Each structure stands twice: as C-alpha cells, then as structure tokens.
Coordinates of C-alpha atoms and ligand atoms in Angstrom, one line a residue:
X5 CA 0.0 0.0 0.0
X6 CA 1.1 3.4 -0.8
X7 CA 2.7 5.2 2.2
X8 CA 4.5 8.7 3.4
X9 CA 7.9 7.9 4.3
X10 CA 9.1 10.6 5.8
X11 CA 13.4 10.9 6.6
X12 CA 13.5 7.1 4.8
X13 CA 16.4 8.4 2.8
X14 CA 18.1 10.1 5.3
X15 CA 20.9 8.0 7.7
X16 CA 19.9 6.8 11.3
X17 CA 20.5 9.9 14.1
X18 CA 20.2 12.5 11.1
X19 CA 16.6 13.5 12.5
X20 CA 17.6 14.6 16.2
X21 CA 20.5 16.5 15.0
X22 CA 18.1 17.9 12.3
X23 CA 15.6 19.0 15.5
X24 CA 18.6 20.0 17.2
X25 CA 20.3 22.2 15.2
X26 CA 16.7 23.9 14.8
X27 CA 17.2 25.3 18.1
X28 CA 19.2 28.2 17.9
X29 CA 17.1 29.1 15.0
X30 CA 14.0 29.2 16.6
X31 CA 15.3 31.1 19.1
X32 CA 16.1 33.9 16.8
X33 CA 13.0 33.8 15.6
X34 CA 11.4 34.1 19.2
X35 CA 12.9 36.8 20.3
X36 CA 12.5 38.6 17.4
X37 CA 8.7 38.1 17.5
X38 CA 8.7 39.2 20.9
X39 CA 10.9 42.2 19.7
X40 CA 8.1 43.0 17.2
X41 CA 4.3 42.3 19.0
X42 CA 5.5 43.0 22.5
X43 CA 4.9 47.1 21.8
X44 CA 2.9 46.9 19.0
X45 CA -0.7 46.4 21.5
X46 CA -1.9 43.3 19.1
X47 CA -3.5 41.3 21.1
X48 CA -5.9 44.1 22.3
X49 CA -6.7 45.2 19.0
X50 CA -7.6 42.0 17.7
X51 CA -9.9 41.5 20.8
X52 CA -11.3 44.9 20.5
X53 CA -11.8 44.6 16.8
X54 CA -15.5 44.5 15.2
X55 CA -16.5 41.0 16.2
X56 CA -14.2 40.3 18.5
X57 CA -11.9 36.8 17.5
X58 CA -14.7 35.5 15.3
X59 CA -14.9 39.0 13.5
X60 CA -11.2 38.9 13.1
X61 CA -10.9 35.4 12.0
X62 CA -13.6 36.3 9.4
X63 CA -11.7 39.5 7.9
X64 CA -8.8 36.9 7.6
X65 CA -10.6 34.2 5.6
X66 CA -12.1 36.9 3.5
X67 CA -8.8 39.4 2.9
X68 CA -6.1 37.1 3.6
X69 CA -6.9 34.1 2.2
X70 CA -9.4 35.0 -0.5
X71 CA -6.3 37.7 -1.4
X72 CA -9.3 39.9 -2.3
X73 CA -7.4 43.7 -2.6
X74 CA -4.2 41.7 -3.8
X75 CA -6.0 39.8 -7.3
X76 CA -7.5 43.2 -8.2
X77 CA -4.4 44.1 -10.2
X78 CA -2.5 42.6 -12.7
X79 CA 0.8 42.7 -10.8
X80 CA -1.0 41.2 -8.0
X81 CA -1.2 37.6 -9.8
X82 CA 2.3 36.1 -9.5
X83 CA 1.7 37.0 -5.2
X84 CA -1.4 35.2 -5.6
X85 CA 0.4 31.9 -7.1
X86 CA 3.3 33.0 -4.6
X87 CA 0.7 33.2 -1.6
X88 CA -1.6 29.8 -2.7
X89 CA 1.6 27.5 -2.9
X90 CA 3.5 29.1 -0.3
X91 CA -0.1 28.1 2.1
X92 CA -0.1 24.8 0.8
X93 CA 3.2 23.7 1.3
X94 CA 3.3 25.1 5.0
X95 CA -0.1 22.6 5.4
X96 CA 1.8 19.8 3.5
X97 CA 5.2 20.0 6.0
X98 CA 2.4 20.4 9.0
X99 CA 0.1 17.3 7.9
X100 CA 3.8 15.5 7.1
X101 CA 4.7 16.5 11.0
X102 CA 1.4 15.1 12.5
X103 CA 1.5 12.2 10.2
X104 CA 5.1 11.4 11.4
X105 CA 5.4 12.6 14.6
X106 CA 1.7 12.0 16.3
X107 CA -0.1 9.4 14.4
X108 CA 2.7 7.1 13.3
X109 CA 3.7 6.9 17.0
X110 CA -0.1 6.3 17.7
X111 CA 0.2 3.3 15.5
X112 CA -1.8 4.8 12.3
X113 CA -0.9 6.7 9.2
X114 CA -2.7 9.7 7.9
X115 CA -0.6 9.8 5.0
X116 CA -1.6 6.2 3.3
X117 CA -3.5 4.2 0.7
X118 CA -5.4 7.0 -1.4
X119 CA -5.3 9.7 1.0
X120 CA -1.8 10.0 0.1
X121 CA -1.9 9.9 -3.5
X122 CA -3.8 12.5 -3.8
X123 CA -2.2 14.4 -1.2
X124 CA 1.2 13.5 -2.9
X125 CA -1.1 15.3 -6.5
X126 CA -2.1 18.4 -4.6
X127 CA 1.3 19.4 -3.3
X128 CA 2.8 18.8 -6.7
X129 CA 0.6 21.0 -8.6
X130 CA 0.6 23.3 -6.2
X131 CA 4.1 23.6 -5.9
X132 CA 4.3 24.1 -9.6
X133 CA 2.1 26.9 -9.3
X134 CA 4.6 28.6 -6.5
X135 CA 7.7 27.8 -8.6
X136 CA 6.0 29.4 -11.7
X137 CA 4.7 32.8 -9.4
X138 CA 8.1 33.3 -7.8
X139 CA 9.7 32.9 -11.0
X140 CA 7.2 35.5 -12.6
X141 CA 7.7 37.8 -9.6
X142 CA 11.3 37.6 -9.4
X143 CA 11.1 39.2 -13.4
X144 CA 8.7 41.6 -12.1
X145 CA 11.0 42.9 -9.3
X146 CA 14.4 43.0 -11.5
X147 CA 12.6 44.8 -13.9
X148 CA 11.5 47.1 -11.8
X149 CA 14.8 47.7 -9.8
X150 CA 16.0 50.5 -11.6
X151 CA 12.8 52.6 -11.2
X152 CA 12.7 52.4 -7.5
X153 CA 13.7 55.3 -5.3
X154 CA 17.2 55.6 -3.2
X155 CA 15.2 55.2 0.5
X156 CA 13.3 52.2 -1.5
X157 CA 16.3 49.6 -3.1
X158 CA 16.9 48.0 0.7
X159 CA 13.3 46.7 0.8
X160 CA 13.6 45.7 -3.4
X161 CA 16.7 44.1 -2.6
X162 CA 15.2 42.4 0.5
X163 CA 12.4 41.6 -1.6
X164 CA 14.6 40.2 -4.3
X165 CA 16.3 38.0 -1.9
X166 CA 13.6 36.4 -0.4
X167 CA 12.0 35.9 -3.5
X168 CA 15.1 33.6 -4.9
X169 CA 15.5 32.4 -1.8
X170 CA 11.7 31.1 -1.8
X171 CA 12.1 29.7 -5.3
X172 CA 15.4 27.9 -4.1
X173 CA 12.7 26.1 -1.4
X174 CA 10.7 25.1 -4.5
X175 CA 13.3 23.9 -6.9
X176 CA 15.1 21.7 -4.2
X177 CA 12.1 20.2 -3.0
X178 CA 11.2 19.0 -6.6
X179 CA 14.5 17.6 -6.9
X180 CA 14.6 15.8 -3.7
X181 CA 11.6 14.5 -4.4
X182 CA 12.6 13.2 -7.9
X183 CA 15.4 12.1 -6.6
X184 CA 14.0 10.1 -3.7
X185 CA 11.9 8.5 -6.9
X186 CA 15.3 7.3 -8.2
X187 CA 16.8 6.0 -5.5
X188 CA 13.2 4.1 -4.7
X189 CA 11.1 3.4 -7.5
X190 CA 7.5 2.9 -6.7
X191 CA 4.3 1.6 -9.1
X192 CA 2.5 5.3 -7.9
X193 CA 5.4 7.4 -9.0
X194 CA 3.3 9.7 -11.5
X195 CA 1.2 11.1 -8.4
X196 CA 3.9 12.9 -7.6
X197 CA 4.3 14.1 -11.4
X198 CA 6.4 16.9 -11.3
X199 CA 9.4 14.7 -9.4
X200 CA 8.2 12.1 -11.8
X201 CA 9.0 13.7 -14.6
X202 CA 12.4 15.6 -13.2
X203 CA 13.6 11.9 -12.4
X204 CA 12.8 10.8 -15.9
X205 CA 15.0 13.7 -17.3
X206 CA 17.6 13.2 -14.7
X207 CA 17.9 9.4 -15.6
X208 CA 20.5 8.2 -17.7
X209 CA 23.0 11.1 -16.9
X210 CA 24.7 9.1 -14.4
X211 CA 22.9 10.4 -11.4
X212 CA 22.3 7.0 -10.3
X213 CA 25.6 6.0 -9.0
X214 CA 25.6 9.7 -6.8
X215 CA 21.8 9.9 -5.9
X216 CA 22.2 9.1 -2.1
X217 CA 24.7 11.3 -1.5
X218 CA 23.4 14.0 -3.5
X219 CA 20.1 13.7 -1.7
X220 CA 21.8 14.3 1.5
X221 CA 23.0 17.3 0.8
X222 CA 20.1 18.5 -0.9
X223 CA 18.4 17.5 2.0
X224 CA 20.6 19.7 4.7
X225 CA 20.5 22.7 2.4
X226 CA 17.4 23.0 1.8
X227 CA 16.4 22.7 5.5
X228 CA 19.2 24.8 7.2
X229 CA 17.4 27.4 4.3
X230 CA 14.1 27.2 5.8
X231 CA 15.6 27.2 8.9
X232 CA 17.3 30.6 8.1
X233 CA 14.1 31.6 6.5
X234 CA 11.8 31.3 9.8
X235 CA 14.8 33.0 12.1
X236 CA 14.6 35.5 9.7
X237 CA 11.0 36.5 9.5
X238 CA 10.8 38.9 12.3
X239 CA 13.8 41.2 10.8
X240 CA 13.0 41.1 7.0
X241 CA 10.1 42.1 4.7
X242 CA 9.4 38.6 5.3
X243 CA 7.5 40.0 8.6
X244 CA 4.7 41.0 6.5
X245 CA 3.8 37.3 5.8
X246 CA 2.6 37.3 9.5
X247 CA 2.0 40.9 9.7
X248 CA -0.1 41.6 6.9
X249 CA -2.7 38.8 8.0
X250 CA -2.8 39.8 11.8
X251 CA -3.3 43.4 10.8
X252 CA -6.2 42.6 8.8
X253 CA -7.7 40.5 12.0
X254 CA -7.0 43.8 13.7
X255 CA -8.6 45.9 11.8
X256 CA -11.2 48.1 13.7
X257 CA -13.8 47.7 10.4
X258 CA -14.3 51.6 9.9
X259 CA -15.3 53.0 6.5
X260 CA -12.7 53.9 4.0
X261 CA -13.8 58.1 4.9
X262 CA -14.2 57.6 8.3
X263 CA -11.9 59.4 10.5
X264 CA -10.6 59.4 14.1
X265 CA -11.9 61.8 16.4
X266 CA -10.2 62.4 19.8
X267 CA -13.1 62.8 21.9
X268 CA -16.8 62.8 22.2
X269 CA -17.6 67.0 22.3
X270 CA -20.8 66.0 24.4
X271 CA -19.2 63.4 26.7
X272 CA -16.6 66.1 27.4
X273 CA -19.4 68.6 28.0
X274 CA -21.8 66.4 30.1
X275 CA -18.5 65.3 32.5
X276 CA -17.0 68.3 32.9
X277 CA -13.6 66.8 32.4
X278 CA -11.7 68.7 30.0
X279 CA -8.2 66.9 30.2
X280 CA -8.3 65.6 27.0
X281 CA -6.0 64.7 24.1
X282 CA -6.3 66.4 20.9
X283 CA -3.8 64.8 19.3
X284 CA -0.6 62.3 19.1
X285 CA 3.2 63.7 19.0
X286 CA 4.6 60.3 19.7
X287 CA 4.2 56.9 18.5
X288 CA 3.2 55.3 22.2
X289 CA 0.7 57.5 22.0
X290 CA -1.0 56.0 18.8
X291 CA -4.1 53.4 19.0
X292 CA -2.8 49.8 19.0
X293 CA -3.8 48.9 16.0
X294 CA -1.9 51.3 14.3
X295 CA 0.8 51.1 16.5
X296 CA 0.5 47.2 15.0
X297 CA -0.3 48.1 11.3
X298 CA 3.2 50.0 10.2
X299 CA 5.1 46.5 10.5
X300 CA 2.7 45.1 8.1
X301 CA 3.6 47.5 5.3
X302 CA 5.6 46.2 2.7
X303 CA 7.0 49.2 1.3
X304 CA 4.7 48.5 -1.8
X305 CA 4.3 52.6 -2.9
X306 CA 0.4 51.8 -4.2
X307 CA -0.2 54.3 -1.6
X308 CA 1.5 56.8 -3.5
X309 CA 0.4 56.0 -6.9
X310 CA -3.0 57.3 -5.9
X311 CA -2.2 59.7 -3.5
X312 CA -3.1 63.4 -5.1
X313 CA -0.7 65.1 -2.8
X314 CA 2.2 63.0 -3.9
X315 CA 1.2 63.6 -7.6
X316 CA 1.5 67.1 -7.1
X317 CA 5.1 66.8 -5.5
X318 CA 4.5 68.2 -2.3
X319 CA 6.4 66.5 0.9
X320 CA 4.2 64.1 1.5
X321 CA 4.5 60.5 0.6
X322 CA 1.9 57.9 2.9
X323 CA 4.6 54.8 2.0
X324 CA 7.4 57.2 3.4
X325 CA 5.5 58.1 6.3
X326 CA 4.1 54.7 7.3
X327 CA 8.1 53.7 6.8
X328 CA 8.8 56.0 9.4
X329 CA 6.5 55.3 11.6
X330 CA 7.6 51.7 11.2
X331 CA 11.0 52.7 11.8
X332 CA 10.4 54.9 14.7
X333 CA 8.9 51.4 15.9
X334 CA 11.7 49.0 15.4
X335 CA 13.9 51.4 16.7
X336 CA 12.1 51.5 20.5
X337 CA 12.0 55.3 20.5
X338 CA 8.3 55.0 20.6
X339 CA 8.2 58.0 23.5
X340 CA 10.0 60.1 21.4
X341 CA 8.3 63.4 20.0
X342 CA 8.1 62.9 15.9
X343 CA 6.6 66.5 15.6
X344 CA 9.6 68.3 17.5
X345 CA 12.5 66.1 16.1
X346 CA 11.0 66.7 12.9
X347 CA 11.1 63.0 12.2
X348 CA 7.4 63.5 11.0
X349 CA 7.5 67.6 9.5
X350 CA 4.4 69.9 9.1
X351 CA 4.7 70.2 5.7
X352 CA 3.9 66.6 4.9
X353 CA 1.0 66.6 7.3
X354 CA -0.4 69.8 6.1
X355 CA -0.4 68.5 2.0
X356 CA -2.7 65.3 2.8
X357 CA -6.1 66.6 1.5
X358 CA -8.0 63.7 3.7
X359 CA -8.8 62.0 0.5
X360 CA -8.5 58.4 1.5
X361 CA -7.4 56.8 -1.9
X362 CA -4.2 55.5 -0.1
X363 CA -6.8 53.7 2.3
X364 CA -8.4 51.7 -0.4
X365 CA -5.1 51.2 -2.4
X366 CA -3.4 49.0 0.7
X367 CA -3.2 45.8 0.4
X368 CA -2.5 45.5 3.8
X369 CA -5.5 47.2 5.4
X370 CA -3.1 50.1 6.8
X371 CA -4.8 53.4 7.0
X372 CA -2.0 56.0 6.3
X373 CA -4.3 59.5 6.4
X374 CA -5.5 57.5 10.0
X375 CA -1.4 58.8 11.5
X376 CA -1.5 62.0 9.5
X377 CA -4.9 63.5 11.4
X378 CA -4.0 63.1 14.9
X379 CA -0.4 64.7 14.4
X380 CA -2.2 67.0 12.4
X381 CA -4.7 67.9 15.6
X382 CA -1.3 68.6 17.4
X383 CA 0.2 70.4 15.2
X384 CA -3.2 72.8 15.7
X385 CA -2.9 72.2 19.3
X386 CA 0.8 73.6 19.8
X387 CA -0.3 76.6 16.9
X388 CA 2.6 75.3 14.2
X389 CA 0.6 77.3 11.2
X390 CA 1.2 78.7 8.5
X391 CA -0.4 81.5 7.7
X392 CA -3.1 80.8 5.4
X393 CA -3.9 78.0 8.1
X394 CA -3.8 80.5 11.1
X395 CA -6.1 83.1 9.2
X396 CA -8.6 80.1 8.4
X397 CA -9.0 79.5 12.1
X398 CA -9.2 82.7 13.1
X399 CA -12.0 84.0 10.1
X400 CA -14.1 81.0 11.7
X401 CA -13.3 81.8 15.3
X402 CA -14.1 86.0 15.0
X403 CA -17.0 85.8 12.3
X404 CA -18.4 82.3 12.2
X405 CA -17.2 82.2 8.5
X406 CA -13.2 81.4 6.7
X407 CA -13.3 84.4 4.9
X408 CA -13.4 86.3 7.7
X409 CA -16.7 88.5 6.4
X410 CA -18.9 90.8 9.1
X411 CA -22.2 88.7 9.7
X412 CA -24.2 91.7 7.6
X413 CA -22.5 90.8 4.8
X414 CA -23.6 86.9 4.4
X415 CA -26.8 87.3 2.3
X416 CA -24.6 90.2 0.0
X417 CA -22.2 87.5 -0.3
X418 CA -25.2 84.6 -0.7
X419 CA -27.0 86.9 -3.2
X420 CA -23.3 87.8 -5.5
X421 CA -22.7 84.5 -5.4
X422 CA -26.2 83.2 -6.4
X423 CA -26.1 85.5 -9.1
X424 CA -22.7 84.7 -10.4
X425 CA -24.1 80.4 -10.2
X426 CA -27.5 81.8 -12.3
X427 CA -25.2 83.1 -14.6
X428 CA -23.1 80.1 -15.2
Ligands
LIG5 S1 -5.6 60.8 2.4 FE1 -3.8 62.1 2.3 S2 -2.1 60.6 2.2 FE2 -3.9 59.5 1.6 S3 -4.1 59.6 -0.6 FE3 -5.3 61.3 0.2 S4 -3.8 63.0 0.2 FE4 -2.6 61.1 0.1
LIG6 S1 1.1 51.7 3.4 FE1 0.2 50.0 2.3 S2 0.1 50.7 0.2 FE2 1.5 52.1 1.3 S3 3.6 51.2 1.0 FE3 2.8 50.3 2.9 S4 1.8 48.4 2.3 FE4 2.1 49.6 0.4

C-alpha cells in the first residue's frame, strides 16, 4: 500500500540532529517576535476589533486568504500563485509532521493508501504553481529595480532576496523529491508528477551512482534554508507574511472616509472633564492597532500612486511616512516626540487633502491618512501654522465664517454668489 515515508532516505540519528540544530534558529525567531508584538498592542486590538476573534478570524478568511485587494491588479497575480503555494506547502510539512510525529507513534498513518496519492497530486501541482509565481515575480521585481527610489532599493533588494530564496525552497524540494523516486522506485510514482518527470529527465545522466549522496545534501541545504528563513521572519520584509494577516484580524472595520476623532464634544461637556488629548506627538501615544499596522507595510508605494498630494510633489509621501512610523517602531524610540524632532514635518502633514485613496489602495489594510490626522490635531494644538492656516482659524473663530466676512455681509455674499451660479 502506498505510504509517506518521511526521513527514509536520510541516515539513522540525522533527525535529532536535524531537530537540534533547529534550536538556535527558533530562538532567533522568538525573540524577534517578541521584539516586534510585544509594543505593538496586538493582542488588544484584535480583541477589541469588530467582532471580537470570530470578527477577526472572518476578515482573515475573507482578505487574507481570498487575497481579495491583492487579485485586483494585474501585478497582483504572481503573489497570488506565490501566496496559494507558499499556504499549501506550509499545510503539507504540518500534515507531514502530525503524520510522522503524532499518528505514526499512535500506530496509524494519515498519510496512506489513497489519502496519500492524492495528497502527494495536490502538493505537486501546487508547488508548480509557487515555482512558476516566484519565477514571474522575481522578473517583475528585477525589472522594476531601476525605477525604484534611493530610500526604497533595501526593501527591493530584501524583496529580491527572499524571493530567490523562496524559489530555491521550491526547486530543491522538486529535486529531492525526484530524486527520492530514483533512488526508490515505486508503481505510484506519477502522483507525484512533477518529481516524476524531473527523475525521468535526470535518468540516464549518471545520477544513479551519486543519488544518495546528493540527496543528502540536498536535503541539509534546503532545510538549514528554511531554517534561516523562519529565524529570519521577524527582521526582514518577510515580517509582513505574518503581519499583513494579523493586521487585517485587527482591523477596527471603519469605512474607507471615516476618521478618528479624539473625543466625544458631548461626553466632554456632560463630565466636565476637560483633560483631553487632541492629538498624538509620539508613537506610544498611537491606537494599538496602528501602532500594530506599520510593520505590516511592505513598502509596496500603491499608496503613493494614488495619493493626489504626492502627484502634485509636495512633501508628503503615505509609504514614506508609514516607513517611518515603522522605523520609529523597530527602533524602540516609541516615546519620542516625531513632531519636535522633525522626524514626522508639518509640511507633509499639512499636504494630505483627507482624500483616503491610499486607504483603499493597501493591500495590507493600513490606513496612512489615520497617522496624519491626529499629528495633524497637534500640530493645531501647539499653533505650528502657516499662515493661510492660522487666518482660516481665526475668520471661523471672529466671524463664524473662513473668509473672515462681518455677519451683515452673508446674504450680500449669498445673493453675489447666487447670481454669479445663475449666470453660469
Ligand atoms: S488621504 Fe492624504 S495621504 Fe492618503 S491619498 Fe489622500 S492625500 Fe494622500
Ligand atoms: S502603506 Fe500599504 S500601500 Fe503604502 S507602501 Fe505600505 S503596504 Fe504599500
């Protein structure tokens, strides 16, 4: 009967070193998730969320896994391949694990008879699939190299790297499967038809005599890689392969125009407590789930390409303020004032015309006009105005009107400018 077998090729003892050597690698990887959610609030938001769990665990079936934002664009294709296979190996090595490590001792097999055949189909075609997006991606992104600006080539390059290095994952695993199919021969080969087929071509060229051997090392090089990969994932763009997905469950569900208010003006009134916070000057003082959101942003720039501020070359760029933000974060200078270090300048904030086109072009779910308001509010708070700002403020505070105009002459001005519209 057809049936997994899981480290048959390797020799005796190789498994507990494999498990072993793991160690130090998860402990990067530990510490540098602790580095990342233990400021970031997560937990809270998620809970806190629309919904609670179940509403986040929703918004995560529907935006994460259905890739909904992502598919809408041409570009976003080769992730969607990149995303599908990635998922489905990630189940494959976990069903592999309980397979191997729970039910075998148990004395049963999940991974037998016909269960495993077409389990042994589904991770080939899928795999294909991965092999074929990371190869269209990895085109995409050295294509696009050039064009990229100065403060954007470390995440292309990151991007680049991780991209090969995924596509490493997916070559050697074909060949160590095709090569396993060499070195043991079954009668249900073809299920696995994309080994199948790579054995076929690799037979005859000798490979024979060196298979074992070559397997083995094969074997240690692609998992020390995926090793390095998961220590990795906290320090890397490869974050946003966790981040992006818990950002979405933590997502507080408003509508695209929707913005934040500091207070309730009634609340405040009916208390009698007027120690309140306009705005935000440091990132600490940010919601959690924004606090959360920045390390989910891949450095992507769709932001910008809609953003009519950008277009028109003022200082403000959302990707380049979200990257701040996010670096602000990493950094731990999260009580640090952005506004009086400059880190964060006025004339950014003042250019973002509170469109919300960057809101709907994430792919991510982040909400960069949600950080420019409240800085905004402080910015109004400590009085750093420029003029035509300052006049705006006062015209409405002296005459109930921006322009500043005596209350006798609103119906002139309703009446000119009624006449001027019945001309048009
Ligand atoms: S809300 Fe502001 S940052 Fe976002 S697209 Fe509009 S102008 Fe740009
Ligand atoms: S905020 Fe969103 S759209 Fe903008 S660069 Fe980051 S991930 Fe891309």
């Amino acid at each position: 009967m057809p049936v997994r077998e899981t480290f048959g090729l390797v020799p005796p003892g190789t498994v507990s070193i494999f498990y072993l050597v793991f160690l130090p690698f998860a402990a990067v990887f530990a510490y540098g998730l602790w580095l990342r959610l233990g400021r970031s609030g997560l937990v809270l938001a998620i809970l806190r969320g629309p919904g609670g769990l179940t509403g986040a665990v929703r918004r995560l079936l529907l935006n994460v896994f259905l890739q909904r934002r992502v598919g809408r664009r041409a570009r976003g294709w080769p992730h969607l391949a990149i995303f599908s296979g990635f998922i489905t190996l990630l189940l494959a090595t976990t069903i592999v694990a309980i397979d191997w490590d729970i039910a075998r001792p148990l004395g049963f097999r999940v991974l037998n008879g016909a269960r495993y055949l077409y389990f042994e189909f589904i991770v080939d075609a899928l795999g294909l699939i991965f092999v074929v997006g990371l190869t269209g991606a990895l085109v995409w992104r050295l294509a696009k190299l050039p064009q990229a600006g100065p403060d954007q080539r470390r995440v292309q390059y990151q991007f680049l790297a991780l991209t090969t290095v995924l596509l490493y994952l997916g070559v050697t695993g074909f060949l160590l499967e095709s090569l396993r199919l060499i070195i043991r021969p079954t009668e249900w080969a073809n299920w696995s038809f994309v080994g199948a087929h790579l054995a076929a071509m690799l037979s005859g060229t000798g490979v024979e005599a060196i298979a074992p051997t070559l397997y083995n090392w094969i074997w240690w090089a692609h998992g020390l890689v995926v090793f390095a990969l998961i220590a990795s994932l906290p320090y890397t763009v490869f974050l946003h392969a966790g981040a992006a997905p818990l950002n979405v469950m933590a997502q507080p569900g408003k509508p695209r125009l929707e913005l934040s208010t500091p207070f309730d003006l009634r609340e405040v009134l009916e208390s009698g407590n007027f120690d309140v916070k306009p705005g935000v000057a440091t990132f600490a003082d940010l919601e959690p789930e924004m606090r959360f959101a920045v390390q989910a942003c891949t450095n992507c720039g769709r932001c910008d390409s809609v953003c009519p501020a950008f277009a028109m070359g003022t200082a403000l760029s959302p990707r380049r303020l979200v990257q701040t933000l996010r670096k602000v974060m990493l950094r731990g200078n999260i009580s640090d004032d952005v506004l009086t270090s400059k880190v964060i300048t006025a004339e950014e904030l003042w250019a973002c015309t509170s469109c919300a086109a960057c809101v709907e072009a994430c792919p991510v779910f982040i909400r960069p006009v949600d950080y420019i308001i409240p800085f905004r509010r402080e910015l109004v708070s400590r009085q750093i105005l420029q003029k035509r700002q300052s006049d705006f403020l006062a015209n409405l505070g002296r005459s109930a009107n921006p322009y500043g105009l005596a209350a006798e002459r609103r119906a002139q001005l309703a009446e000119e400018l009624g006449s001027k519209l019945d001309s048009q």
